[in-house]
XYZ file of C-alpha atoms in Angstrom:
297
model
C 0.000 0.000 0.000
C 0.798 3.933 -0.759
C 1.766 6.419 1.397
C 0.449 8.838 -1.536
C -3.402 9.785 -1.589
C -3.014 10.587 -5.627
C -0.613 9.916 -8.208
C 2.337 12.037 -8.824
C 1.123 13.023 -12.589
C -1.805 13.199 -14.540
C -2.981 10.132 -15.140
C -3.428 9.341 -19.282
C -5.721 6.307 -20.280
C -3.908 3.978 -22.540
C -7.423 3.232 -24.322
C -7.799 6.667 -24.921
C -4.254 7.176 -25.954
C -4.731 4.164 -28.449
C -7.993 5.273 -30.043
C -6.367 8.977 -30.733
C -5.188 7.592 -33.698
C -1.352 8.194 -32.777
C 1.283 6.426 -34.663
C 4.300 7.351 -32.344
C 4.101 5.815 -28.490
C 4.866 8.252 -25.877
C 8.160 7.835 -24.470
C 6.706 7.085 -20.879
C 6.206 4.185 -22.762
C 9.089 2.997 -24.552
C 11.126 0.569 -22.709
C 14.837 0.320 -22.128
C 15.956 -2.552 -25.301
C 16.953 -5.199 -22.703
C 12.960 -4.930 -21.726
C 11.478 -5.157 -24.715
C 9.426 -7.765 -26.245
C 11.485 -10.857 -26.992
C 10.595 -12.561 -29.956
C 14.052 -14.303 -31.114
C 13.773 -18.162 -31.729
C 14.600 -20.407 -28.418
C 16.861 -22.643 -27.349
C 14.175 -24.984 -25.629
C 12.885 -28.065 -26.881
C 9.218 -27.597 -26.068
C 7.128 -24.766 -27.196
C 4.274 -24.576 -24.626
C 3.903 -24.763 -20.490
C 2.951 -28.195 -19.336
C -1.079 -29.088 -19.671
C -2.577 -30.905 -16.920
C -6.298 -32.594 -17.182
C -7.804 -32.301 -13.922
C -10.637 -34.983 -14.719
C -7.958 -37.493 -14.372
C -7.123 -36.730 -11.133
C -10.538 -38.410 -10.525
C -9.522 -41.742 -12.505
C -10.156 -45.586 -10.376
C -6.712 -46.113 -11.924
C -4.220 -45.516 -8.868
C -1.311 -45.039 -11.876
C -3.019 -42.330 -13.651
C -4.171 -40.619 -10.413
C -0.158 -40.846 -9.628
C 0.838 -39.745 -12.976
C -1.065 -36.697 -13.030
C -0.206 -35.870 -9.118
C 3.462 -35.804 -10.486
C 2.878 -34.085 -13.909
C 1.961 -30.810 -11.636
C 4.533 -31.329 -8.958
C 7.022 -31.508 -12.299
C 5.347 -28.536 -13.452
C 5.455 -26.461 -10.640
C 9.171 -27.376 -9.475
C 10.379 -26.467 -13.491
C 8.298 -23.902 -14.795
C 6.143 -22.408 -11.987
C 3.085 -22.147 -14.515
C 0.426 -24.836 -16.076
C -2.710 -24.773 -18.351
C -5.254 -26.904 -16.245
C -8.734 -28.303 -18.066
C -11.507 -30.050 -16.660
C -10.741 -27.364 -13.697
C -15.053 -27.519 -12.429
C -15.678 -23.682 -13.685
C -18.359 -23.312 -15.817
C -17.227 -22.542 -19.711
C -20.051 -20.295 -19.761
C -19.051 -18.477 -17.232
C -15.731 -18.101 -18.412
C -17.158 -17.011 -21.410
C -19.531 -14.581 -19.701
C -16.679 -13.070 -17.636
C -14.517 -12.132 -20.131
C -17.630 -10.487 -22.081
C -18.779 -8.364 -18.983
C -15.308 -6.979 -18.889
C -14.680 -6.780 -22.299
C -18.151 -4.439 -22.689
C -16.992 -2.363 -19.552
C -13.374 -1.395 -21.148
C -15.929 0.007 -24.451
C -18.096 1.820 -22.033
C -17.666 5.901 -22.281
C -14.355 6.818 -20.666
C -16.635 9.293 -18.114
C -18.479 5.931 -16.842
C -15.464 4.449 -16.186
C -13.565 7.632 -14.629
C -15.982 6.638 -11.737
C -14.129 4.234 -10.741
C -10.733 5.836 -10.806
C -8.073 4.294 -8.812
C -5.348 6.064 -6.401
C -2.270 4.412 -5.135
C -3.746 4.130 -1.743
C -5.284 0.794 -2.147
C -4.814 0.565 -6.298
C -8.904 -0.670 -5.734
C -10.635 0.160 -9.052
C -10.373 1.558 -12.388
C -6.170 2.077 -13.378
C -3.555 2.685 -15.895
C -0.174 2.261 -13.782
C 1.152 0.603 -10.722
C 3.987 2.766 -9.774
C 4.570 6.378 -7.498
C 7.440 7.387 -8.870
C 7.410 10.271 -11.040
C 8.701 9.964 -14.183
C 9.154 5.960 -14.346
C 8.417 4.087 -17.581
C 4.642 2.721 -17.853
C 3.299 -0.334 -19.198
C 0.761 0.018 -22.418
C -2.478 -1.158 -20.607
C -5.624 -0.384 -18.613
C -6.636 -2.385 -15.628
C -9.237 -2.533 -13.075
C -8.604 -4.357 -9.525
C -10.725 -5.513 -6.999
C -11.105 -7.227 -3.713
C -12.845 -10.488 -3.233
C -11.169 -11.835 0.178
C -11.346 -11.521 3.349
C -14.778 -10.558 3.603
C -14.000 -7.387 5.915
C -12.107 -5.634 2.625
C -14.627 -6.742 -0.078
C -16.742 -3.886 -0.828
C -18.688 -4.262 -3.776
C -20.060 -0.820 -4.236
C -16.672 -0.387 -5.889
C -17.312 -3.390 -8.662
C -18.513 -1.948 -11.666
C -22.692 -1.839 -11.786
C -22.107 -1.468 -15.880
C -22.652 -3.904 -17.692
C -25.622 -4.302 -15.910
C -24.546 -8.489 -15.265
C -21.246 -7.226 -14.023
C -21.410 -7.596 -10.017
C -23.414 -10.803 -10.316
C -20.463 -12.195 -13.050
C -17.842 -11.117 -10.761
C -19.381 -12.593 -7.686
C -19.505 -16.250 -9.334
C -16.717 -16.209 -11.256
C -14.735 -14.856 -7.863
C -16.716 -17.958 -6.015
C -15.926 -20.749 -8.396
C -12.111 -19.779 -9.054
C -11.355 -19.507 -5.177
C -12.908 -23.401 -5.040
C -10.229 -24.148 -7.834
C -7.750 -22.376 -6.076
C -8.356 -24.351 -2.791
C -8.381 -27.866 -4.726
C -4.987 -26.700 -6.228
C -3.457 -25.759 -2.906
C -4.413 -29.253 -1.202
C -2.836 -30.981 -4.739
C 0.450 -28.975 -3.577
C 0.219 -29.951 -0.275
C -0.044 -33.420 -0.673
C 2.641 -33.331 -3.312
C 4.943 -31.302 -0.488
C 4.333 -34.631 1.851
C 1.712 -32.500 4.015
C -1.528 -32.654 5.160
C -3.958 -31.511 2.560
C -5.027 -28.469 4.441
C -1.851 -27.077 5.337
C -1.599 -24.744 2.883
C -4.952 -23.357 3.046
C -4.492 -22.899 6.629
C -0.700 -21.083 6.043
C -3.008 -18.625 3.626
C -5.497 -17.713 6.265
C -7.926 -20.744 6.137
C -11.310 -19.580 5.974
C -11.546 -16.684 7.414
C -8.836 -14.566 6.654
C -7.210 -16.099 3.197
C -6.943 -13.523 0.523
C -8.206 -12.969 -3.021
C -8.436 -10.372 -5.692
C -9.490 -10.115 -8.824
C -7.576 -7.763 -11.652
C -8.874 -7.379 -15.090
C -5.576 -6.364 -17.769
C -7.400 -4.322 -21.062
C -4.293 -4.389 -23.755
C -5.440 -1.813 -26.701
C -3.535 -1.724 -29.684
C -0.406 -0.133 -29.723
C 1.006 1.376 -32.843
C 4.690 0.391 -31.935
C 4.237 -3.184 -29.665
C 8.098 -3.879 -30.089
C 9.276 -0.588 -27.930
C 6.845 -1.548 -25.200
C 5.024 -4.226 -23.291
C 1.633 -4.114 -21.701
C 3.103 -6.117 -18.667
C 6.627 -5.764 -17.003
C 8.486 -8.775 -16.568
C 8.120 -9.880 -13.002
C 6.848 -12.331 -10.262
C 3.833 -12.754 -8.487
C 4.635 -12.289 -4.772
C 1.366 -14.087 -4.060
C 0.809 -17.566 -3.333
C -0.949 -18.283 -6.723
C -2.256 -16.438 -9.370
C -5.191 -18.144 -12.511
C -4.996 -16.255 -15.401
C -8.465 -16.101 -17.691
C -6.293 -15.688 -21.068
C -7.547 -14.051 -24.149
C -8.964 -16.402 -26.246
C -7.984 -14.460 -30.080
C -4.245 -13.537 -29.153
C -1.807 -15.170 -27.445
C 0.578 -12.704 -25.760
C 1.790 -14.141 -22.343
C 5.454 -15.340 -22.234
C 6.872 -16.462 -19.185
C 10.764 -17.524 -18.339
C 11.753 -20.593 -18.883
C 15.644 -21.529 -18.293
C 17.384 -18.666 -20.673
C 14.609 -19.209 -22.847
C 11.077 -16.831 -22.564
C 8.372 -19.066 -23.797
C 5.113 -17.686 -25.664
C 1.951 -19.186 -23.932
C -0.263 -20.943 -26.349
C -3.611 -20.851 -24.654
C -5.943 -23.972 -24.647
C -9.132 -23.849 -25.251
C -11.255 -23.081 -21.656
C -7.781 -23.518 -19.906
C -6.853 -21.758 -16.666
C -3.185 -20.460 -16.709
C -1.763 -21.178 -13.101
C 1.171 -19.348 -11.955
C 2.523 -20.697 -8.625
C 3.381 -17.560 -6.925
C 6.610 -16.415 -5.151
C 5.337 -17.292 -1.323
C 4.458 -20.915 -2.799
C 7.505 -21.451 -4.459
C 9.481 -20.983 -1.214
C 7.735 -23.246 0.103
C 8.037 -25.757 -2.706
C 12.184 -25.007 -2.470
C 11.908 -25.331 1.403
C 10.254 -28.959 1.188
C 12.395 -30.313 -1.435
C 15.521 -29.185 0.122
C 14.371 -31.022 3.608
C 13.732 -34.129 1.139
C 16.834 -33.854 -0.071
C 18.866 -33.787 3.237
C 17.480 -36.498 4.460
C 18.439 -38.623 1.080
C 22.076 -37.129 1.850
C 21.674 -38.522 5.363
C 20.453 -41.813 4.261
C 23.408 -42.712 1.996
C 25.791 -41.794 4.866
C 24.097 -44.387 7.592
């Protein structure tokens, strides 16, 4: 959270920037060249994150139940990401939530401006992340939210146009914190834990956290000088990603290599977060100790 109350500059909607018709980015935009978009050819023999199909998870064969159960411990302990299908949310709904969103970024830019965001919680309607004056900005529009705990949940701050939009948000927020907690007690069990551990580490119940943030991407008339997300972590415990479902433009790090996401169809994106992945690292070291030990009885 911000010490500021308002942002240190005017504050100029990328939308609005995009639909002006200019052909030349501003250079609050234009990355350094090391942070540019990378689109050289990689070294790495596979060309897509790891897919895992959730329905067999519920197979009577032990072996495939097994084989799965390791696909995403492999996935999480190499890449940190996986596309996950037969997840339990509703296509539809899926479906539905991107369209509510998509229809609120094309309302009039004074229906939106209602929602306008300040650095003191980031809560609402946005176009950068950073305070400090002068630093480079991505080429994107967002809006964030609050879902969990119940105490900063305020839903008088949730769009009310389209007129779906609260009642979308609300059951898309429900069903992917369900898929979240069935993910976390997969982890735990992979870490050699009780299946509730994790949930419990987060808050349990009560007190776990969620939000919900909404990236709008408008076309840029020079995308290789900018990106419309910074390179960086999620210092979360996990993070689904609803990806576009016409252009593919996530690329996450794998080895020296950064890999372009090829979205499948009604596919989550999961993105084990930076809190999870120390634990992941903490667990496997202990495992590995106690091999060390072992071959030294």
């Amino acid at each position: 959270m911000s010490c500021l109350q308002s942002w240190p500059e005017p504050i100029v909607r990328v939308q609005a920037l995009s639909e002006s018709g200019i052909r030349q980015i501003p250079d609050r935009f234009v990355k350094q060249p090391a942070d540019r978009p990378c689109f050289k050819e990689t070294t790495s023999h596979v060309d897509n994150i790891p897919l895992i199909d959730f329905e067999k998870l519920k197979s009577s064969d032990e072996s495939i139940r097994d084989e799965t159960m390791e696909l995403i411990s492999k996935a999480c302990r190499e890449w940190g990401f996986f596309q996950v299908v037969n997840h339990g949310v509703s296509h539809e709904l899926m479906a539905n939530t991107r369209g509510i969103w998509r229809d609120f970024f094309h309302l009039p830019l004074e229906e939106k401006q209602k929602y306008a965001n300040s650095p003191v919680t980031y809560e609402g309607y946005g176009s950068r992340l950073g305070v400090e004056k002068g630093g480079k900005l991505d080429w994107s529009d967002y809006f964030f939210l609050h879902y969990l705990p119940d105490p900063l949940r305020d839903e008088k701050k949730w769009p009310c146009l389209p007129i779906t939009c609260r009642k979308i948000i609300a059951e898309y927020g429900q069903e992917v914190v369900k898929l979240c907690e069935k993910i976390t007690k997969i982890l735990s069990i992979n870490l050699g834990l009780n299946e509730d551990c994790l949930h419990k580490k987060f808050g349990g119940d009560n007190e776990r956290g969620a939000c919900l943030r909404v990236n709008f991407y408008p076309k840029c008339p020079q995308p290789d000088l900018t990106l419309g997300l910074s390179s960086h972590s999620d210092p979360g415990g996990m993070t689904l990603l609803l990806p576009d479902t016409d252009v593919a433009g996530l690329q996450v790090r794998h080895g020296d290599d950064w890999i372009t996401v090829k979205p499948v169809p009604n596919a989550f994106i999961v993105n084990i977060g930076d809190q999870i992945q120390v634990c992941i690292s903490f667990f496997i070291g202990l495992k590995k100790k106690k091999e060390l030990g072992s071959h030294n009885i």
